[in-house]
Short mmCIF file of C-alpha atoms and ligand atoms in Angstrom, two decimals:
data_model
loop_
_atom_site.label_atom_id
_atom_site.label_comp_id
_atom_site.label_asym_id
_atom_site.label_seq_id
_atom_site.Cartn_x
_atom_site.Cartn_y
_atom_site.Cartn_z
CA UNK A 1 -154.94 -0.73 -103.66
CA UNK A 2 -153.82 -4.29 -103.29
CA UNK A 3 -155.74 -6.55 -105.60
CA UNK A 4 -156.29 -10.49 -104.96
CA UNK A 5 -158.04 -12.65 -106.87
CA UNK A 6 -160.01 -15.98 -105.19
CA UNK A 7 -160.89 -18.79 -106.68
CA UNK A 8 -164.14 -19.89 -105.92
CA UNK A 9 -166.21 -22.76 -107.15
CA UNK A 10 -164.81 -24.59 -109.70
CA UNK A 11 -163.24 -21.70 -112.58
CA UNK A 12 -164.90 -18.78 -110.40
CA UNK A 13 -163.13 -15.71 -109.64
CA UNK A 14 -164.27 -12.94 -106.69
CA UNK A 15 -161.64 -10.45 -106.32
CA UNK A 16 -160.67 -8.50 -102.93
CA UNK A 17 -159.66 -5.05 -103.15
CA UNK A 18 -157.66 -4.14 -100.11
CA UNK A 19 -156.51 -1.02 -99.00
CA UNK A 20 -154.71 -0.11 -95.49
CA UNK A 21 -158.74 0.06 -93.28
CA UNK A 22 -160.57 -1.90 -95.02
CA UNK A 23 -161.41 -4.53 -98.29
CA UNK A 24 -164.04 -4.90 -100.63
CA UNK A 25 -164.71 -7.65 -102.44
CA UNK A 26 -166.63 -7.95 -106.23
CA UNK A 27 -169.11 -10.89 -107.18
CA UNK A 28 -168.11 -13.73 -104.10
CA UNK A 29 -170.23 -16.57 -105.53
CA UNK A 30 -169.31 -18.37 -102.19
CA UNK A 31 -168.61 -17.46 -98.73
CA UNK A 32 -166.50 -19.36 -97.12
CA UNK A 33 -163.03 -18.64 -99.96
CA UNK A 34 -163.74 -14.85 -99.57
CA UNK A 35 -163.70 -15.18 -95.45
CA UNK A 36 -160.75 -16.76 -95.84
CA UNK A 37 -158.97 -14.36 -97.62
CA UNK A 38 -160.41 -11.54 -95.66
CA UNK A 39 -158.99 -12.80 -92.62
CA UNK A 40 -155.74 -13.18 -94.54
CA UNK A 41 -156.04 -9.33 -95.28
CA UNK A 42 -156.43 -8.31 -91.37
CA UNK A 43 -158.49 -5.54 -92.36
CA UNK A 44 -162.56 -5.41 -91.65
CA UNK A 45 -164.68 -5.88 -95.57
CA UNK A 46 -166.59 -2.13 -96.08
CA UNK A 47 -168.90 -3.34 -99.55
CA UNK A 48 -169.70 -5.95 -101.78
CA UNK A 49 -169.66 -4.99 -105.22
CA UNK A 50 -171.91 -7.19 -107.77
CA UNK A 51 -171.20 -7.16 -111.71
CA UNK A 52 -174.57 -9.39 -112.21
CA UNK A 53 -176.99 -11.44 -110.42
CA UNK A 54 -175.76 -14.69 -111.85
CA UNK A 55 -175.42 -17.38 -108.84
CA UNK A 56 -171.82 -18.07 -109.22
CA UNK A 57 -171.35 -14.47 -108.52
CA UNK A 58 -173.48 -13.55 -105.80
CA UNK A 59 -174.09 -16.87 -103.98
CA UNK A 60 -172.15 -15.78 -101.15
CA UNK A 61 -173.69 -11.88 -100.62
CA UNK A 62 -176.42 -13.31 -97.98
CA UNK A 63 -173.83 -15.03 -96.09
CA UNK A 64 -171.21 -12.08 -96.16
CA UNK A 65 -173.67 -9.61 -95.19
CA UNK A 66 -174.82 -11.53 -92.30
CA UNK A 67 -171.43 -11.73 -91.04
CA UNK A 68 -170.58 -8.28 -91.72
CA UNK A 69 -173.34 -5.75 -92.38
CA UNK A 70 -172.20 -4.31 -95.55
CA UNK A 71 -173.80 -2.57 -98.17
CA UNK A 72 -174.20 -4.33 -101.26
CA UNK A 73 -173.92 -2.49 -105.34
CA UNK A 74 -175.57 -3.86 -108.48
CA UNK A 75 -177.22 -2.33 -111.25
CA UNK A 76 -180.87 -1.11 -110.32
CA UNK A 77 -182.27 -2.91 -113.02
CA UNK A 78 -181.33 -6.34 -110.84
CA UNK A 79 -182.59 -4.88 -107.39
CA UNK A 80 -184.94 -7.92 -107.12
CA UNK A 81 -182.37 -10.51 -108.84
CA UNK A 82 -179.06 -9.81 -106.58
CA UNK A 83 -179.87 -10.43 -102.76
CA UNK A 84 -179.83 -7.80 -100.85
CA UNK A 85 -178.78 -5.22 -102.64
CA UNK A 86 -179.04 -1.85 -101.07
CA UNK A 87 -177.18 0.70 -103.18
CA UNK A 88 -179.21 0.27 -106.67
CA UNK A 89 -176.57 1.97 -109.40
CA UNK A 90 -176.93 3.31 -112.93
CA UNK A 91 -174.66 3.38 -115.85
CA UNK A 92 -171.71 6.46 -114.59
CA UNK A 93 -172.29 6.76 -111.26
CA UNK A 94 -169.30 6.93 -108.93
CA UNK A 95 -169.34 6.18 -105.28
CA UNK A 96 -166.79 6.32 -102.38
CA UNK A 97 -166.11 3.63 -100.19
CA UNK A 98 -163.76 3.65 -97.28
CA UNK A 99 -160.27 4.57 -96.89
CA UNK A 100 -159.58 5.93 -100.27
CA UNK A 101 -161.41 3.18 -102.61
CA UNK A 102 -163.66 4.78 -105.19
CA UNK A 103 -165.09 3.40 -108.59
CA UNK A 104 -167.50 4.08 -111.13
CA UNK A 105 -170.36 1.90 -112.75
CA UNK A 106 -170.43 1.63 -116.20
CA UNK A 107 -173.59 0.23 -117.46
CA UNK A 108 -172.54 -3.09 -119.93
CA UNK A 109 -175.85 -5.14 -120.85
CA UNK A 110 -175.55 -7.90 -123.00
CA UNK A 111 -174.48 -11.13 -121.02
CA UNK A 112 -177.27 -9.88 -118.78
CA UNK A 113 -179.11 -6.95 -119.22
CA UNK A 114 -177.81 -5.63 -115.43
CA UNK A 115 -174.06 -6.14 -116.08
CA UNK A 116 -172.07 -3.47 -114.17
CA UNK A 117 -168.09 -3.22 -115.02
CA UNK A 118 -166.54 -1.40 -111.96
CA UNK A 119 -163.85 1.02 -113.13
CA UNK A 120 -161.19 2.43 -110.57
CA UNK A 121 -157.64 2.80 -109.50
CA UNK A 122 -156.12 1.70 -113.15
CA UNK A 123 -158.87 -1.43 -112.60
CA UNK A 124 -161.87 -2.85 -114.66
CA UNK A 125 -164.24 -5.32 -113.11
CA UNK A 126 -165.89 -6.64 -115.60
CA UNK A 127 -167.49 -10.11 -114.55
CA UNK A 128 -169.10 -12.24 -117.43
CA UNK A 129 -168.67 -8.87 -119.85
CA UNK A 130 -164.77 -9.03 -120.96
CA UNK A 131 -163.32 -11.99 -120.16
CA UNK A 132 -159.94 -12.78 -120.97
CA UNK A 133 -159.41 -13.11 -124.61
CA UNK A 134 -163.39 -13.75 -125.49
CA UNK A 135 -166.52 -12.26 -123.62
CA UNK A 136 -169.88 -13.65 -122.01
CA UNK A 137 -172.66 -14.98 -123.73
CA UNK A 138 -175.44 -13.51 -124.87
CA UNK A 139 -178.38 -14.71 -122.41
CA UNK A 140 -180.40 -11.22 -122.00
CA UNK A 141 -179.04 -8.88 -124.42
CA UNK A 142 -178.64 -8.74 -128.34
CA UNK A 143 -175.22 -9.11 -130.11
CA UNK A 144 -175.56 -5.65 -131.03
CA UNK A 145 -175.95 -4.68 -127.41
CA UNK A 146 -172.83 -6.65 -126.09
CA UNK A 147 -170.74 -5.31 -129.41
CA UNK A 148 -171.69 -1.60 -127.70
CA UNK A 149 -170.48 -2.35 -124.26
CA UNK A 150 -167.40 -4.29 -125.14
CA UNK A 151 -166.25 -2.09 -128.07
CA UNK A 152 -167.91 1.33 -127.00
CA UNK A 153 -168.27 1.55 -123.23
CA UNK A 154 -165.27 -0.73 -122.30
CA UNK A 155 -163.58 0.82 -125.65
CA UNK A 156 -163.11 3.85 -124.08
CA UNK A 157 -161.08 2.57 -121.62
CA UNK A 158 -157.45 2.86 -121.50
CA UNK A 159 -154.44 0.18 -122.84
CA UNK A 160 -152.98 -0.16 -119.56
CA UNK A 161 -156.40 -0.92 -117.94
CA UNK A 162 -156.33 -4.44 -115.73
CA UNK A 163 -159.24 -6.49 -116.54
CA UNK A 164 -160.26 -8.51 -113.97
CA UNK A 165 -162.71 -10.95 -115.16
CA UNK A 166 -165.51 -13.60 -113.38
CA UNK A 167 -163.63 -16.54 -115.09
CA UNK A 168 -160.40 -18.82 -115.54
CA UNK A 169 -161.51 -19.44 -119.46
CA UNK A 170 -158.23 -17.55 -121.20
CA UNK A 171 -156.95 -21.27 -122.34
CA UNK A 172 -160.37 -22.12 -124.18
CA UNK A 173 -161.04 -18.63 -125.28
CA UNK A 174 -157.36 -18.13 -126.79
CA UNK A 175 -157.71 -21.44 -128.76
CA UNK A 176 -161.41 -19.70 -130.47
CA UNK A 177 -159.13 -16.55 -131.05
CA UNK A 178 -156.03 -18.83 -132.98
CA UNK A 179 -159.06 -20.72 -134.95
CA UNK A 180 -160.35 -17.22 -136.20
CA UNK A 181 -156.83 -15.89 -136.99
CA UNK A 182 -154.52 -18.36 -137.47
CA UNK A 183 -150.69 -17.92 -136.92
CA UNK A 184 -151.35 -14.16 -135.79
CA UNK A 185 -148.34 -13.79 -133.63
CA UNK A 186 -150.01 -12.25 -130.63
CA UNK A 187 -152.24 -14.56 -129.80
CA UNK A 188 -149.77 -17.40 -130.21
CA UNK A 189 -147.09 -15.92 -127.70
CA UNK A 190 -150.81 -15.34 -125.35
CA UNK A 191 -151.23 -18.87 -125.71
CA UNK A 192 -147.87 -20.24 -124.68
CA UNK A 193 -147.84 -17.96 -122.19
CA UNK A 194 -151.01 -18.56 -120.49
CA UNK A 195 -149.71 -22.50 -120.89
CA UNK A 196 -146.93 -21.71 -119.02
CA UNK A 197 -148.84 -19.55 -115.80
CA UNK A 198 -151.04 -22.25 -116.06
CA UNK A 199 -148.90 -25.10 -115.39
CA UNK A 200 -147.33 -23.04 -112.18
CA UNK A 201 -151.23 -22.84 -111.12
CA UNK A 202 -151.07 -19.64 -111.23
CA UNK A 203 -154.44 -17.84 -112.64
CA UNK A 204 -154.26 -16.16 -116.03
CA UNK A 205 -156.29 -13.39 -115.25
CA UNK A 206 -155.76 -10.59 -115.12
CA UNK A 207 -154.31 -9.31 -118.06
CA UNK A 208 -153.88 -5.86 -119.42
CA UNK A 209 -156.57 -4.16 -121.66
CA UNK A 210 -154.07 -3.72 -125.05
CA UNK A 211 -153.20 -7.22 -124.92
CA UNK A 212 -156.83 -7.99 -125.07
CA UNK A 213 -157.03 -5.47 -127.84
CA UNK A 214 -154.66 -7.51 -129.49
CA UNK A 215 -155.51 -10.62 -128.82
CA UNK A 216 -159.41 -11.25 -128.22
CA UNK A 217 -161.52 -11.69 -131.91
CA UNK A 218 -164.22 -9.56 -129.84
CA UNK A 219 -162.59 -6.94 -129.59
CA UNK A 220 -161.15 -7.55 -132.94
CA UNK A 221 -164.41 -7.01 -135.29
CA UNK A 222 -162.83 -4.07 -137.34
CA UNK A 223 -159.69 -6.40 -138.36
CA UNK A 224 -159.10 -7.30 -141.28
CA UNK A 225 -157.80 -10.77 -140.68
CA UNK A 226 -161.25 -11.27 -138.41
CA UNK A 227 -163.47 -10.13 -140.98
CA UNK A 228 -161.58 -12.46 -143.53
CA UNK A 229 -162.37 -15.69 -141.33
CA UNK A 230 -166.19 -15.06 -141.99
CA UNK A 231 -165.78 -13.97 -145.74
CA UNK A 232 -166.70 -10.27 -144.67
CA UNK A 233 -164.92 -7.19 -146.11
CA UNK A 234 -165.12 -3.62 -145.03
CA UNK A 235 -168.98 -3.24 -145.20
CA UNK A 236 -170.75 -4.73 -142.57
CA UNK A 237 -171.03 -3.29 -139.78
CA UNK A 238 -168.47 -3.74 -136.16
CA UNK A 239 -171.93 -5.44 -134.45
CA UNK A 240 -172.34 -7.59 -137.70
CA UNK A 241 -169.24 -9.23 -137.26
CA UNK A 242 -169.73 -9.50 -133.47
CA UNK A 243 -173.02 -11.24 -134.04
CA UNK A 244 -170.28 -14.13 -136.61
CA UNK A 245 -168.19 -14.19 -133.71
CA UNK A 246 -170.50 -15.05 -130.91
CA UNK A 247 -172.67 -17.49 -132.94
CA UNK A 248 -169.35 -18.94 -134.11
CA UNK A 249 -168.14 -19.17 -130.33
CA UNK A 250 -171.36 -20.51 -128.81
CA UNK A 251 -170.48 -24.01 -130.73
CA UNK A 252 -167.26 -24.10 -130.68
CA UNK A 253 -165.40 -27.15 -129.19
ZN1 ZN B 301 -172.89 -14.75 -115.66
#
């Protein structure tokens, strides 16, 4: 499976999953970058695959479906919030799509209370979940919800998992993660390096789930050095320290 990402609107990312008959593409909040680049491909698009119902993420779905009478997958609980969506999914179910693709729908409320990560071929999808080094905010679910999907659903996931997120944020979120742990070494050599991709225009997403384990504070709430930052020890609780982090992050310039 060949992955491209396409910018869309103006720090968007859909992302086109091609594979020798056929392409699929996840969250194309516009139509006319994803047309492009299916044409690029040569091969005919099979499903659109929604991680929310967010408009810079599915603006483009009634468009794309016009053109090319696809099926559309999003959580059932957004079956009246993402246009036509006809393949309602809940939290583990796997489905098939042509010529080899297949993924599975884990269930990841908190930005939303309908956020779908699509898992599949050494791939997460995670839209406004994970992002690259920070994660969503919280406009539907509870911190404690969002802690769960990040740290236990997406937890579960393996180091050499790519996470393809909705967003180019990696810049802004790495300089949150070097304000709550200062001079950790990580997130310092993330941060030069995203400078550099950056300056090549080239996207800084995706990135490997174990860097994000060692780099992003969210994922990072059982660290010493994280707890630290908010005066916490040991005792509270991974979701306590989430809840520090995203109030922390919501203000931060
Ligand atoms: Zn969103």
């Amino acid at each position: 499976m060949e992955v491209i990402s396409i910018p869309c609107l103006r720090d968007n990312y859909a992302w086109l999953l091609v594979v020798h008959d056929g392409c699929v593409v996840v969250d194309p909040s516009e139509a006319g970058p994803v047309e492009a680049a299916i044409a690029a491909a040569r091969v005919p698009l099979r499903a659109i695959l929604a991680t929310h119902h967010h408009p810079d993420h599915v603006g483009g779905i009634e468009a794309l479906v016009e053109a090319h009478g696809v099926p559309v997958y999003g959580h059932v609980h957004d079956e009246d919030r993402i246009p036509r969506l006809s393949r309602p999914l809940s939290h583990g179910d796997r489905f098939d799509l042509h010529g080899g693709l297949a993924f599975e729908a884990l269930h990841v409320p908190g930005h939303t209370l309908g956020a779908v990560t699509y898992v599949g071929h050494g791939w997460a999808f995670t839209g406004d979940t994970l992002f690259t080094a920070g994660c969503g905010r919280l406009f539907e679910g509870t911190a404690a919800q969002m802690h769960a999907s990040l740290n236990g659903v997406l937890g579960a996931l393996p180091d050499e998992t790519w996470i393809a997120c909705g967003h180019e944020y990696t810049a802004s979120n790495l300089r949150f993660a070097a304000h709550v742990e200062p001079d950790q070494p990580a997130i310092l050599a993330r941060i030069a390096h995203v400078a550099a991709l950056r300056q090549e225009g080239k996207p800084s997403v995706p990135a490997r789930l174990g860097e994000e384990r060692a780099t992003n504070p969210f994922l990072r709430v059982d660290v010493p050095a994280v707890r630290a930052h908010f005066g916490l020890g040991a005792g509270p609780t991974g979701a306590e320290v989430f809840a520090a982090l995203r109030a922390e992050k919501d203000s931060f310039q």
